[in-house]
Coordinates of C-alpha atoms and ligand atoms in Angstrom, one line a residue:
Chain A
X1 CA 16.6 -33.3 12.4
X2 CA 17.8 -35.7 15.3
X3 CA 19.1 -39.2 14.8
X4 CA 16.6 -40.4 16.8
X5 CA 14.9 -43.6 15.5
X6 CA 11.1 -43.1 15.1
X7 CA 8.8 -45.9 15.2
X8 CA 5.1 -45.8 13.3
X9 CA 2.8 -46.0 16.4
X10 CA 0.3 -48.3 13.9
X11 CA 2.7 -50.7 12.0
X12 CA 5.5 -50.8 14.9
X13 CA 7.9 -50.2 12.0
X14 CA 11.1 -47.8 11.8
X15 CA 10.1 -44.6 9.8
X16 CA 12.6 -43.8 7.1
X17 CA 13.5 -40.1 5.4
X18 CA 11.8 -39.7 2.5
X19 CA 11.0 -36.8 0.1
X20 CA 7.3 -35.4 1.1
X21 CA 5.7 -32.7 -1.0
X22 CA 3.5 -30.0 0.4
X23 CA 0.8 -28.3 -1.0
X24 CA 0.2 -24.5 -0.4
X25 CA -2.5 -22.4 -2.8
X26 CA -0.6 -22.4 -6.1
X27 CA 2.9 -23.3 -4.3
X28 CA 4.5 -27.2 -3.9
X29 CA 7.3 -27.7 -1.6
X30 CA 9.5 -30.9 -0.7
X31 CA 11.1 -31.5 2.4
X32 CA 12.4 -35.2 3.5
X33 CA 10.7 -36.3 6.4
X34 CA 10.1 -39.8 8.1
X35 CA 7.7 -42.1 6.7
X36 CA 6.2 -45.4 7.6
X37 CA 7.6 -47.6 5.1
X38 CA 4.2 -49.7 5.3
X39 CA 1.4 -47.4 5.9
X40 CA 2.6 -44.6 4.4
X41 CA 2.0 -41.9 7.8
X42 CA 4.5 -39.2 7.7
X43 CA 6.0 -37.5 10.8
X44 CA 6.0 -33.6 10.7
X45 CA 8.4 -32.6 13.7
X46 CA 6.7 -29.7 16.0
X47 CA 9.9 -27.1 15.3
X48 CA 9.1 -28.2 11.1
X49 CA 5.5 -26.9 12.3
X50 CA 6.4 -24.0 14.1
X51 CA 9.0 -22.8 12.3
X52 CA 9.5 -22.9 8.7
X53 CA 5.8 -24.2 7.4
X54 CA 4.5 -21.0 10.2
X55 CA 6.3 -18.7 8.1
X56 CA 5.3 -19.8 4.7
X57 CA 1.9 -20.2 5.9
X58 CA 2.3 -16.3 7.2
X59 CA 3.5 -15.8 3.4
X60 CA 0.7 -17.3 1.9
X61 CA -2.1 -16.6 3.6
X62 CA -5.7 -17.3 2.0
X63 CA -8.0 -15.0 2.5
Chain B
X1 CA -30.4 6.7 -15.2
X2 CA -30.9 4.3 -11.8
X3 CA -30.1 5.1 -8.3
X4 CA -28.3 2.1 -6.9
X5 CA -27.0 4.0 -3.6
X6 CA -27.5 6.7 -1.0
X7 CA -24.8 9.0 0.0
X8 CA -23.4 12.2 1.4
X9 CA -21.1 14.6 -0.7
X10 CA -20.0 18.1 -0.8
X11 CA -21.0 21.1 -3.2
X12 CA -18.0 21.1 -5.2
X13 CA -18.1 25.3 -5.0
X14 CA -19.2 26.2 -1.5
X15 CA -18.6 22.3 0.3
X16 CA -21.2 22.5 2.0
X17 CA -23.1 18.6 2.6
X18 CA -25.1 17.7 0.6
X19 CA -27.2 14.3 -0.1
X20 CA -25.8 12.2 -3.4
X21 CA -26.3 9.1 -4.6
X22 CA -24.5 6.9 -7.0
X23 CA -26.4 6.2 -10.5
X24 CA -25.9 3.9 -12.8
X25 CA -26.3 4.3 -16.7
X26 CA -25.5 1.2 -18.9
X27 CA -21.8 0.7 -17.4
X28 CA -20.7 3.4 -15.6
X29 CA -21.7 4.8 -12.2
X30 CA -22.0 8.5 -11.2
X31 CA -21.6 10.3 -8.4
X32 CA -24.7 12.9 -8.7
X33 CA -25.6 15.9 -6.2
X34 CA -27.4 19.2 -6.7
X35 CA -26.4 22.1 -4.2
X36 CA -29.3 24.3 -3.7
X37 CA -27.3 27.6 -4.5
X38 CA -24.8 25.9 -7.4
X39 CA -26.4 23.5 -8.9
X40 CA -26.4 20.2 -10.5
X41 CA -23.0 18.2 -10.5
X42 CA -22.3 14.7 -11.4
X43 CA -19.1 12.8 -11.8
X44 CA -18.3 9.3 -12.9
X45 CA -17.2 7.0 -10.4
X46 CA -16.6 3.4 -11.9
X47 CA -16.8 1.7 -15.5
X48 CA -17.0 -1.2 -17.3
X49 CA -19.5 -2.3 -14.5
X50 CA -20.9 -5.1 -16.2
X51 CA -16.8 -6.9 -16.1
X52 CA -16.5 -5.5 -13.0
X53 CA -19.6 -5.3 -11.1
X54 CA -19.2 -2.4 -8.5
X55 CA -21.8 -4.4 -5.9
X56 CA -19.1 -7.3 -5.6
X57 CA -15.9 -5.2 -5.1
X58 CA -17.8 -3.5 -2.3
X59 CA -18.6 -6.9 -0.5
X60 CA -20.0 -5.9 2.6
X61 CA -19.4 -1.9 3.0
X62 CA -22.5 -0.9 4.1
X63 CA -24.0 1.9 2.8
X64 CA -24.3 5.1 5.1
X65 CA -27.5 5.4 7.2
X66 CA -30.2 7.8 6.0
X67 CA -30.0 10.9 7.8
X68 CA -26.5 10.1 9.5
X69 CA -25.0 13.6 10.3
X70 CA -21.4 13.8 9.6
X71 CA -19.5 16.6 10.7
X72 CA -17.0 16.7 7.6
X73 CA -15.1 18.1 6.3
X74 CA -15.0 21.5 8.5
X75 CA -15.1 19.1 12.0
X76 CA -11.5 17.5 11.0
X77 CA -9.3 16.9 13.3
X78 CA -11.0 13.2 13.2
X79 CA -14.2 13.2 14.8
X80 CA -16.2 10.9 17.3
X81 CA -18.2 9.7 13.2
X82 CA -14.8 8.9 12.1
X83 CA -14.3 5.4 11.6
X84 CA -10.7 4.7 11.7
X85 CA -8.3 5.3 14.2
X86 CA -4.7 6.9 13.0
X87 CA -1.8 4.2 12.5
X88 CA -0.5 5.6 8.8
X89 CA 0.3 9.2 9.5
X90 CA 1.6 11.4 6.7
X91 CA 3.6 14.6 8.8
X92 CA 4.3 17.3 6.5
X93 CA 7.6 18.8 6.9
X94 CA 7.7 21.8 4.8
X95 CA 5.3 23.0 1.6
X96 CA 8.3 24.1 -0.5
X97 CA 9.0 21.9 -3.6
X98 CA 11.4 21.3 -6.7
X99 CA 9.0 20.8 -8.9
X100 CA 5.8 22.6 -10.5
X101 CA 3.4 20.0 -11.4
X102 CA 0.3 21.5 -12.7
X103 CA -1.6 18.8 -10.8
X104 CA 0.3 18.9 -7.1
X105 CA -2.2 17.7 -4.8
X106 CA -0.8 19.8 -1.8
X107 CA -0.6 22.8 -4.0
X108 CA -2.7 24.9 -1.8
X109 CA 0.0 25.2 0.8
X110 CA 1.8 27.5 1.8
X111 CA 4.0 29.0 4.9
X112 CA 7.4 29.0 6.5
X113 CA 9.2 25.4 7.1
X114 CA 8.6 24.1 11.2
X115 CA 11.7 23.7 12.7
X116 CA 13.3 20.7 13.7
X117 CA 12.7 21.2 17.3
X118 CA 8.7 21.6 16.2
X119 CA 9.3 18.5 14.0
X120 CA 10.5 16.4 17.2
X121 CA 7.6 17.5 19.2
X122 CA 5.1 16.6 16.8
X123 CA 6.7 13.1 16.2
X124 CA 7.0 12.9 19.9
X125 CA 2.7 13.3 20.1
X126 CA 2.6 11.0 17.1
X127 CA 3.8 8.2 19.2
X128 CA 1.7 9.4 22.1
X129 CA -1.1 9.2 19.6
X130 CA -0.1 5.4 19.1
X131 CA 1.1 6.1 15.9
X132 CA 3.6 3.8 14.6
X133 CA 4.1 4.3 10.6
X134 CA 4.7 7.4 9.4
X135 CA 5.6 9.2 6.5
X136 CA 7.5 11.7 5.8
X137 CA 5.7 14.1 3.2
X138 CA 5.9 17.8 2.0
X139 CA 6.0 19.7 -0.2
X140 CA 9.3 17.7 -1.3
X141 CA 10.7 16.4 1.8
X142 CA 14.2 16.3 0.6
X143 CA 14.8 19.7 0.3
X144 CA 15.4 20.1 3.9
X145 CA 19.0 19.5 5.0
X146 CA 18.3 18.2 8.2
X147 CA 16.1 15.1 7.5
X148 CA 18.2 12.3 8.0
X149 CA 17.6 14.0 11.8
X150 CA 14.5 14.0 11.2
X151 CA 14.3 10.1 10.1
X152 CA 16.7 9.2 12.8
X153 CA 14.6 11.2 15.7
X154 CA 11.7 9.1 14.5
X155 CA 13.3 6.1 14.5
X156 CA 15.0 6.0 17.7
X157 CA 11.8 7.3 19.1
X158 CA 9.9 4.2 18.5
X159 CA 8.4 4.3 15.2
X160 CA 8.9 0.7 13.2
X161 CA 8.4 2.2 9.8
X162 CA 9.7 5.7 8.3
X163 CA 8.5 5.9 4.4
X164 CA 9.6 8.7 2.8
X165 CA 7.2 10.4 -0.2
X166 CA 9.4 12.1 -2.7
X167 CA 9.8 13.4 -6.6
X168 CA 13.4 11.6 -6.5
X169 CA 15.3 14.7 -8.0
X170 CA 17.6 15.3 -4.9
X171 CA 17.7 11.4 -4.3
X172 CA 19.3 11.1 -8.2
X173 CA 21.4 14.4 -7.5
X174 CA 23.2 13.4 -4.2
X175 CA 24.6 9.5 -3.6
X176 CA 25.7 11.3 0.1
X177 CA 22.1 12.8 1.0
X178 CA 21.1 9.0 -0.1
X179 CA 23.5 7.3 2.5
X180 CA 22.6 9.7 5.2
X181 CA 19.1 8.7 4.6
X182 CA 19.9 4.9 4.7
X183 CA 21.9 5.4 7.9
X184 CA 19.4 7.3 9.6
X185 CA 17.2 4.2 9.2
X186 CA 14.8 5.6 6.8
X187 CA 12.3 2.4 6.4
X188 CA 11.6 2.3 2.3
X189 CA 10.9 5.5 -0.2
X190 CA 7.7 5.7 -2.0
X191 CA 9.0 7.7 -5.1
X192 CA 6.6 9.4 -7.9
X193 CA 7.2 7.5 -11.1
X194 CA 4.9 8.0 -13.9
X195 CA 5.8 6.2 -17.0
X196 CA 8.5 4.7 -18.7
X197 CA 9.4 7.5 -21.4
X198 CA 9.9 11.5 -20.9
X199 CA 6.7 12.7 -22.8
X200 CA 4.9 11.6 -19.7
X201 CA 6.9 13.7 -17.3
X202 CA 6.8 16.8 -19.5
X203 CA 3.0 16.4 -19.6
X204 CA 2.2 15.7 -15.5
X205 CA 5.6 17.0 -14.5
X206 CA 6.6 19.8 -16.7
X207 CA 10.0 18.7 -17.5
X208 CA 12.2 15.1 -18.8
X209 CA 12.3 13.1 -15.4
X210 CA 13.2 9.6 -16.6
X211 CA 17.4 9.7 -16.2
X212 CA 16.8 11.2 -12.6
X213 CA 13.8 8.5 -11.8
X214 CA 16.1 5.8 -12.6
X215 CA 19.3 7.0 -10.9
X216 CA 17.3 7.7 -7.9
X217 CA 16.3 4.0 -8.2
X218 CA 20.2 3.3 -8.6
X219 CA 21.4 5.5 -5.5
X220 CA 18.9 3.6 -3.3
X221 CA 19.8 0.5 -4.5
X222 CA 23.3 1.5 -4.0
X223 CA 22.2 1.9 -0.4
X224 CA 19.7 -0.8 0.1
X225 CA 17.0 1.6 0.5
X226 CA 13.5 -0.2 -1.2
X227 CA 11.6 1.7 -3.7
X228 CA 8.4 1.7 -4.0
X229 CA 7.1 3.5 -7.4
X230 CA 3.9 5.5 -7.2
X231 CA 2.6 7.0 -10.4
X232 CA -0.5 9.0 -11.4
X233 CA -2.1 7.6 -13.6
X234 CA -3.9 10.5 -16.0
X235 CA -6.5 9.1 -18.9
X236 CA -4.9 10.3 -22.3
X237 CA -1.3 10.3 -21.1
X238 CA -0.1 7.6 -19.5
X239 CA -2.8 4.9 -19.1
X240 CA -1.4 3.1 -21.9
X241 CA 1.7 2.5 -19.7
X242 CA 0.7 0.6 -16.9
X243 CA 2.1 -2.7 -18.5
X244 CA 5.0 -0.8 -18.8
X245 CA 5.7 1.0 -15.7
X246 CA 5.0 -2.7 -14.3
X247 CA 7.1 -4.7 -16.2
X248 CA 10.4 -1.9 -15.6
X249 CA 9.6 -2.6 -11.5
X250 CA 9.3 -6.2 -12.1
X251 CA 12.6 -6.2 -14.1
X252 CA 14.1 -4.3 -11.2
X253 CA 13.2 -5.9 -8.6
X254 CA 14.7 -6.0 -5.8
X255 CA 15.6 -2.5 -5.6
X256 CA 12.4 -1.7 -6.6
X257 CA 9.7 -3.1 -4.2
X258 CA 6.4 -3.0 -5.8
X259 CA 4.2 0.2 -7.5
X260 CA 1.7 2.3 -5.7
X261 CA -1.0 3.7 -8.5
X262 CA -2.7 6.8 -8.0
X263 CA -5.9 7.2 -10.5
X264 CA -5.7 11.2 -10.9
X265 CA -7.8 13.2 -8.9
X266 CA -8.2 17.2 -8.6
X267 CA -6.9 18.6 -5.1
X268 CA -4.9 21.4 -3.5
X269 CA -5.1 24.7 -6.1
X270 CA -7.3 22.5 -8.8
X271 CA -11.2 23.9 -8.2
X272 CA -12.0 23.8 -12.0
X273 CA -14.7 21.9 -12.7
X274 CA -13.3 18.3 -13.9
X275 CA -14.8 16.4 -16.9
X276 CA -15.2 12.5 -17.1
X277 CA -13.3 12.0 -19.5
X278 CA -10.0 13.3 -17.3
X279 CA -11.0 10.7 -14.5
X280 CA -9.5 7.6 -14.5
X281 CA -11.9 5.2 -12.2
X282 CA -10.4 2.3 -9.7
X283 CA -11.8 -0.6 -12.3
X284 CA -10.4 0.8 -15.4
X285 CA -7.1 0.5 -13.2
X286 CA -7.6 -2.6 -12.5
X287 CA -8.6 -3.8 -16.2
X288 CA -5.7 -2.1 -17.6
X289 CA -3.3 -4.1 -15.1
X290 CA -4.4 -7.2 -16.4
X291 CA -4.9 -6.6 -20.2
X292 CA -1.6 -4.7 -19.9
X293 CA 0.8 -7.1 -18.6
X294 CA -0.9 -9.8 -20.9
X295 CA -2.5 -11.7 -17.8
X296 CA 0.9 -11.9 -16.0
X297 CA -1.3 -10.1 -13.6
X298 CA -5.0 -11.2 -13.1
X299 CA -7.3 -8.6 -11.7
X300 CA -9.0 -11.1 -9.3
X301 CA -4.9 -11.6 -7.5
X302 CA -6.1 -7.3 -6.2
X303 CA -7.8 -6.9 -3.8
X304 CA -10.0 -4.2 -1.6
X305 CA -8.3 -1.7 0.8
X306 CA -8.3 -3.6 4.2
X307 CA -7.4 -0.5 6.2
X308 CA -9.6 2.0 4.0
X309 CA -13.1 1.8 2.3
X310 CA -13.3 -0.9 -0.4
X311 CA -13.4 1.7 -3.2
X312 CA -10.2 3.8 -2.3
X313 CA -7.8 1.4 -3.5
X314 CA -6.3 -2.6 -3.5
X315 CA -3.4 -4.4 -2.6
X316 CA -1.7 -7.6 -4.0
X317 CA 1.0 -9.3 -2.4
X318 CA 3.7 -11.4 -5.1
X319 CA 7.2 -12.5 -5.6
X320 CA 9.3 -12.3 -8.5
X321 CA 10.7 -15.7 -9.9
X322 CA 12.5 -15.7 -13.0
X323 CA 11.7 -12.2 -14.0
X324 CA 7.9 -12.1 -13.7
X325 CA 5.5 -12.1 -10.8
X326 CA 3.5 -14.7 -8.6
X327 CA 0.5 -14.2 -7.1
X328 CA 1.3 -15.2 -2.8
X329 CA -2.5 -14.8 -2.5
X330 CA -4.8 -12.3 -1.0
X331 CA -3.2 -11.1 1.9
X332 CA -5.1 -11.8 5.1
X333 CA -2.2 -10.0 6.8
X334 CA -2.2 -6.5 4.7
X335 CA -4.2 -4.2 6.8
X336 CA -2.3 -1.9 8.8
X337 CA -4.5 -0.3 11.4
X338 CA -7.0 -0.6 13.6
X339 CA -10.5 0.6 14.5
X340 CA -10.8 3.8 16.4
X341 CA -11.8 3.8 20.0
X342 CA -15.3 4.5 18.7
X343 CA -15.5 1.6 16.8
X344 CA -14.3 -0.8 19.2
X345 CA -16.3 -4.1 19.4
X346 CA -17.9 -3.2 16.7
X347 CA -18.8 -6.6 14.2
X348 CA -15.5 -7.8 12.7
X349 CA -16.1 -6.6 9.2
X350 CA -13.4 -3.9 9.5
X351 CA -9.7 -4.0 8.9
X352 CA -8.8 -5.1 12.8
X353 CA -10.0 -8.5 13.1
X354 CA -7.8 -10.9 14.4
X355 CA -5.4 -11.9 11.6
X356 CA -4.0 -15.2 12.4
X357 CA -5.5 -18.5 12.5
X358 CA -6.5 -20.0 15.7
X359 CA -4.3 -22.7 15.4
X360 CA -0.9 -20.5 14.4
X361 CA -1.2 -18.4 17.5
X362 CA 0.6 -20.5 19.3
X363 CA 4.0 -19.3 16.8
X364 CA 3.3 -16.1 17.3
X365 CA 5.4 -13.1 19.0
X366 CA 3.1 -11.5 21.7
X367 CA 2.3 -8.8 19.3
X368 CA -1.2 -7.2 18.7
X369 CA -2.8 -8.2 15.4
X370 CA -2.6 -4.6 14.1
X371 CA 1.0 -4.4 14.8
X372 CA 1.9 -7.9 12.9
X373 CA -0.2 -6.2 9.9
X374 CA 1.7 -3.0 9.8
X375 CA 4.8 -5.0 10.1
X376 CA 3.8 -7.9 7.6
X377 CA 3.6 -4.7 4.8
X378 CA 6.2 -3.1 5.7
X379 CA 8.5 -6.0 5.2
X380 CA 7.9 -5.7 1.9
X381 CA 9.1 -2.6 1.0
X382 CA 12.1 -3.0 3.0
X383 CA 15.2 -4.2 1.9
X384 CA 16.1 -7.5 3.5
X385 CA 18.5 -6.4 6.6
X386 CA 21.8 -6.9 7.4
X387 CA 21.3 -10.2 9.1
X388 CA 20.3 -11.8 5.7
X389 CA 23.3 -12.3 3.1
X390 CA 22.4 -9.9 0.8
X391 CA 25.0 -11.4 -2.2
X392 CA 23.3 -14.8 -1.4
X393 CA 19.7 -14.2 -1.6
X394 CA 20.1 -11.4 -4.3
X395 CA 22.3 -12.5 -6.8
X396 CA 20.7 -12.3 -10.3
X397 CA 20.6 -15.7 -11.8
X398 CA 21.6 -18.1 -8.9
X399 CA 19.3 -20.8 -9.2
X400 CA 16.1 -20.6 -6.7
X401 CA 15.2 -23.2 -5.2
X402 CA 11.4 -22.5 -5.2
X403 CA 10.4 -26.4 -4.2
X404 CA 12.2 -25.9 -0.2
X405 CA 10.7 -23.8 2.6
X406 CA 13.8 -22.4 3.1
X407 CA 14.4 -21.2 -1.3
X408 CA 10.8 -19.9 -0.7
X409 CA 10.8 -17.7 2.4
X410 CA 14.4 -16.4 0.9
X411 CA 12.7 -15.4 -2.3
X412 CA 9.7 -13.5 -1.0
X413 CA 12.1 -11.9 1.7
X414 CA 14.5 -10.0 -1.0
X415 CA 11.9 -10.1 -3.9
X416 CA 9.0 -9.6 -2.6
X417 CA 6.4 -7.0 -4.6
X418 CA 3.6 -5.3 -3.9
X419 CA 0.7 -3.8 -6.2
X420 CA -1.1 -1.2 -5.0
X421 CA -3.4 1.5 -5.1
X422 CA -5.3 4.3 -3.5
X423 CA -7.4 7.0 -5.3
X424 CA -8.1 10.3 -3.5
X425 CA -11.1 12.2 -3.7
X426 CA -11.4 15.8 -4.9
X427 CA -14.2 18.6 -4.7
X428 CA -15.9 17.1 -7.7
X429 CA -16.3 13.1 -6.5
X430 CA -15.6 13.0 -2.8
X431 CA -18.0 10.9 -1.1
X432 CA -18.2 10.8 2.6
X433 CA -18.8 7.3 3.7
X434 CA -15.2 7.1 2.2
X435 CA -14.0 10.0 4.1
X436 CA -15.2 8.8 7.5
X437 CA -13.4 5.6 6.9
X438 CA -10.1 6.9 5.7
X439 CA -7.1 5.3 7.5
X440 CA -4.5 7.9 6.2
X441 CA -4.2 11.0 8.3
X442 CA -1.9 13.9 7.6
X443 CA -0.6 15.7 10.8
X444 CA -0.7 19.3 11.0
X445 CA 1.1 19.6 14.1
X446 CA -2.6 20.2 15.6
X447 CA -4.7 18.1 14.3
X448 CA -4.9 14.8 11.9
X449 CA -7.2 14.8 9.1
X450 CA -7.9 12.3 6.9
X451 CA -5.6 12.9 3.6
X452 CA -8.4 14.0 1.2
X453 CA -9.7 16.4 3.3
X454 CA -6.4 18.2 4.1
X455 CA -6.0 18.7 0.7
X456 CA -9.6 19.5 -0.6
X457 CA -9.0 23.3 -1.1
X458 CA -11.1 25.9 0.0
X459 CA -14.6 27.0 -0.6
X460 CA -14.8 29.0 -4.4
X461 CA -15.0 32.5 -3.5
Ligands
LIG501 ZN1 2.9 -47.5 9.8
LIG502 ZN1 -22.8 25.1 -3.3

């Protein structure tokens, strides 16, 4: 991830890396993204989309 | 006694068509038929109906239409009433074999080997066809010298997956054959496996098979070749083992990739008439799986053929974490062809609606949805490639980190597992709305015909 400051669009605050857990069917998964420090919003980078989350999506597909 | 549905089948003594319907009498269902000249013939099609209600597995498979007119069998080659189009081709290259199994499906056969030249030209019109998974079949394919040419040919010609259907024997014999194999870029071996002790291979096989099954497993792995296990499953002689046969794959996964169970059924040389109690039906498989492996499994994580008729078979897509398996959920993905020019824009209920989300399309390569089916199974069988570090994702006991993307996708890349199953028809239960929508064709080097009928036999005198 870039060094890039990111800035909550609501609370004008500085987003921080924190530990964010994802829900898939049976399967939880971590990964440390920014978060708002007051409102809680998390920021999920486009590659984070498109790559890795894409493929375990493609793994785990519902039917 | 109640009719619940309206079908076509085929005198099990001359073949001619003739109307049947499916009865139901407390649990189980019957296939029933009476030819005019033979007689009355009925064969059970599906128990334990009130656990497993045949109605719900079939979802939406519409029953044929009355008075549909259906050229089969003597019309294949695939017909303009066939429903499927050809993606899984089975090409037979030759009908000699190194075994004797009083059950060989392909028994029937007979005839000089094609040459290689002859092979090349049909794989050539395979690809020409649009075919682009194929397996290599016999006979025993491995007695012929010459197929890691044959593998390679195919390969180089275009096709993304070569499977290779074998007994094993000369895979166990010959670590050199094995490599060849490997290096000619054979795709994954399905290999017969049908229990975990030798009484079970003297019964179906006539001879002790175990040793060789497992140091065929070895040679492959040696090689990074994925094996798949298929075993017939027989009532009385090895559907007790089930649990077993599952729990050795789990336990060697990753060289072994999943298992592929064939319910018994009474092709090629076999015209005898068959009695219930040697048929093993599609939810009795499916029962066993879970009582067997003590819930490990759970019926509900199998589910209908995408690419075939509902009742031919299932699939279940897991990975193996610590030694037993997880469910990844029915897989959207897991249907490998698509419709046949005659079915095109047809409603969506078949196997070639589009497979992705809407919102994922954006990730994905310009391929067609069939071909990111074919390709999504196939990766499963296969051995993670030579881009992945094998030592690193493979090692037994290195700690797996299941919680990040990354520990995930690495896990059900090298230990992925597959459960699956397809039953074939014979003389005695064939029904032809299953026929017609059969996606697995065997090559002749004239025509393709759906796998059952290939190996139906011939008319009783
Ligand atoms: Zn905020
Ligand atoms: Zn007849």
């Amino acid at each position: 991830m870039s060094d890039e400051k990111l800035i909550c669009m609501r609370c004008d605050k500085e987003m921080v890396p924190e530990k964010t857990n994802f829900l898939y069917m049976k399967f939880a998964f971590n990964y440390d993204l920014p978060r708002c420090p007051q409102c809680g919003q998390v920021y999920i980078p486009e590659e984070l989309v498109a790559g890795k989350m894409a493929s375990v999506e493609l793994e785990l597909e519902e039917k | 006694m109640t009719p619940i549905r309206e079908t076509i089948s085929l005198c099990p003594v001359c073949l001619r068509q003739l109307p049947a319907r499916h009865v139901q009498d407390g649990n189980d269902i019957f296939l029933q038929k009476t030819c005019p000249e033979h007689g009355d013939f009925s064969a059970v099609i599906w128990r334990h109906n009130d656990k497993l209600p045949m109605a719900d597995w079939l979802g939406g498979a519409k029953p044929m239409a009355p008075g549909t007119e259906l050229p089969c069998p003597d019309g294949c080659g695939l017909c303009d009433a066939h429903t499927q189009s050809t993606c899984c081709v089975l090409l037979e290259v030759t009908n000699r074999c190194n075994l004797s199994c009083p059950n060989c499906l392909a028994g029937g056969l007979a005839g000089e080997d094609p040459t290689l030249d002859e092979i090349q030209q049909r794989i050539d019109r395979l690809l020409a066809e649009g075919c682009s998974f194929l397996q290599i079949s016999g006979g025993e394919p491995t007695l012929r010298d010459d197929l890691p040419e044959i593998i390679a040919y195919a390969k180089d010609s275009g096709f993304g997956f070569v499977q290779l259907n074998t007994n094993g024997l000369r895979l166990a014999e010959d670590d050199a054959y094995v490599q060849a194999l490997a290096k000619a870029g054979l795709s994954f071996v399905f290999m017969q496996f049908d229990g975990t002790c030798d009484a079970i291979y003297e019964k179906l096989r006539g001879k002790p098979l175990l040793r060789q099954k497992q140091l065929a497993i070895h040679h492959c792995n040696r090689h990074r070749l994925g094996v798949t296990l298929v075993p017939m499953i027989a009532p009385g002689v090895n559907a007790g083992d089930i649990g077993a046969i599952l729990r050795f794959a789990v336990a060697t996964s990753p060289a072994v990739r999943g298992v592929h169970f064939q319910p018994i059924s009474y092709l090629g040389a076999h015209t005898a008439p068959v009695p219930d109690a040697d048929r093993f039906t599609l939810p009795e498989l499916l029962l066993a799986i879970e009582a067997q492996t003590d819930g490990m499994v759970e019926a509900d994580t199998l589910v209908p053929s995408q690419c075939d008729h509902a009742a031919c078979g299932f699939h279940g897509d897991f990975v193996v974490v610590n030694g037993a398996l997880q469910s990844l959920g029915a897989p959207r993905q897991a249907s490998c062809c698509g419709p046949s020019a005659a079915q095109q824009g047809a409603p969506a209920d078949c196997c070639a609606s589009p497979a992705l989300p809407d919102d994922s399309a954006s990730y994905s390569s310009p391929l067609s949805a069939a071909e990111k089916s074919r390709r999504f199974v196939g990766r499963r069988w296969e051995r993670a490639t030579a881009s992945v570090d094998f030592d690193a994702l493979e090692t037994p006991g290195l700690e797996v980190d299941f919680g990040s993307f990354d520990g995930f996708l690495k896990q059900v890349r090298s230990h992925g597992f597959t459960i699956t199953s397809m039953g074939f028809q014979d003389r005695g239960n064939i029904d032809l709305e299953r026929l017609r929508q059969c996606s697995l064709h065997v090559y002749d080097g004239e025509n393709f015909h759906p796998l059952c009928a290939r190996y139906l036999g011939d008319a009783i005198g």
